[in-house]
Amino acid sequence: MQTIIHFANVVFKPIIDLGAAPVMLIVLTLIAWALGVKFFRALEGGIRLAIALTGISAIINILTTTYQPALAAFVKSTGIQLSITDVGWAPLATITWGSPYTLFFLLLMVLLNVGMLFLKWTNTLDVDIFDIWHISFTALMAIYFGANFWVATLLVLLIGALKIVNSDLMKPTFNDLLGNQDNPMTTTHLNYMMNPVIMVLNKIYDLLFRWLDRFDFDSAKLNEKIGFWGSNFAIGCYLGIFIGLVGQQGVESIFTLSFTGGVCLQLFSLIGSWFIKAVEPLSQGVTDLANKHLKGRKLNIGLDWPFIAGRSEMWAAANVLAPILLLESLVLPGNHILPLGGIIAMGVTPALLVVTRGRIIRMIVIGAVELPIFLWAGTLSAPFITSVAKQVGAFPSGVKSGTMIAESTKEGPIEQFLAYAVGKSSTGEIKFVLYAVIGLAAYCLVFWWYARQMKKRNAIYAKELADNEN
């Protein structure tokens, strides 16, 4: 085992240390080149993807850092006293990539993906290797709470296989949201493993709150009707004003928040289109390979989630859910995390977008209902995150040494609960063994039900598409 881990370190660590954007530049370029795309054409796609990822990260950073003072002022005015500091995703990624096991899990996921493609269990070629840290985080958390390495590895294989299957289930919805049936893009990102839970909540919404749909709106159609006042620019301005008022900011700050919101929502839409252009060389290589060797089999390309970032509903919901998250953290029993670094809920809204197909009111209502799951998961994982962060020297310098850290909207909250149960069950305590067995069974059963629902929806997409072509 140590030999395998050493091999994974030798192969992957020098590349991973470069960061997400360079990693994806190298991966996309080499894969496209290996599939027969001319080198400089492949390199063009890799550079475009790196630029798109860098752009999305920069805009998220601008939005988060600009809005945080207003949200912090809101926290101060309410007198919130919570013991766990929300530091966002970056320290969590740092401590996860600091483990040699992460590189082993990356190698394992590459082999799993290749095997599933060979067996025709999936049509997705996953190139988003940087975000393997999310699933590795789950395994390392299980180990921290008591699981042995092989049990954690089995957990990785289970979750990894399901998230690859999920990428195929979501593909027609991404086509619908992007308005492009020919794009090859999908994603295996862990935040979409909340889809089954959201689908359950969406069914409950249908039973109790369907009447709210009459008040919903499509930002694109609204823009067509009222022009600028329904555009991404204007929606961003409205949200900035809302956050400014909630945070009791002065007029100057409200203007800044408003204009920043407008800029960010418009740029999200623009940068989202860069992903389509970036994967064109790889898409052509995959198509040529499929036509030549796979009898025309169509393969999808698994990317990071931001290729869908152009949908303004996701950002509108995220900004409305931010103050809701703060309010819920005040009164939620069992929560000890103060939402700040993860306040712009990128671990929450992408999955809401897919399941609800961008219906904003549904996204906000269902999001508000599921936010406690994220807060509880953040509270549960805090001892693990704090301990490991100190061990690898990734504890944030601006946080007091005696404070625990976590992220309030970390992707994969259900998986964190599973990691805790699986870890604790390794002690042999019957209570935790039952929790682990019931949790894993429920996880698989709900996913199976969700998969059936998505297949039904995909059949409707296919019929609508055929009718339109006729």
Coordinates of N, CA, C and O in Angstrom, one line a residue, residues 218-227 230:
D218 N -38.5 34.0 -14.7 CA -37.3 33.7 -15.5 C -36.5 34.9 -15.8 O -37.1 35.8 -16.5
S219 N -35.3 35.0 -15.3 CA -34.6 36.3 -15.5 C -34.3 36.6 -16.9 O -34.3 37.8 -17.3
A220 N -34.1 35.6 -17.8 CA -33.9 35.9 -19.2 C -35.2 36.4 -19.9 O -35.1 37.4 -20.6
K221 N -36.3 35.7 -19.5 CA -37.6 36.2 -20.1 C -38.0 37.6 -19.6 O -38.5 38.4 -20.3
L222 N -37.7 37.8 -18.3 CA -37.9 39.1 -17.7 C -37.1 40.2 -18.4 O -37.6 41.3 -18.7
N223 N -35.9 39.9 -18.7 CA -35.0 40.8 -19.4 C -35.6 41.2 -20.8 O -35.5 42.3 -21.2
E224 N -36.2 40.2 -21.5 CA -36.8 40.4 -22.8 C -38.0 41.4 -22.7 O -38.2 42.2 -23.6
K225 N -38.7 41.3 -21.6 CA -39.9 42.1 -21.4 C -39.6 43.5 -21.0 O -40.2 44.5 -21.5
I226 N -38.7 43.6 -20.0 CA -38.5 44.9 -19.4 C -37.1 45.5 -19.6 O -36.7 46.5 -19.0
G227 N -36.3 44.8 -20.5 CA -35.0 45.3 -20.8 C -34.0 45.3 -19.6 O -33.9 44.3 -18.9
G230 N -34.5 43.9 -16.0 CA -34.6 42.5 -15.7 C -33.3 41.8 -16.0 O -33.2 40.6 -16.0

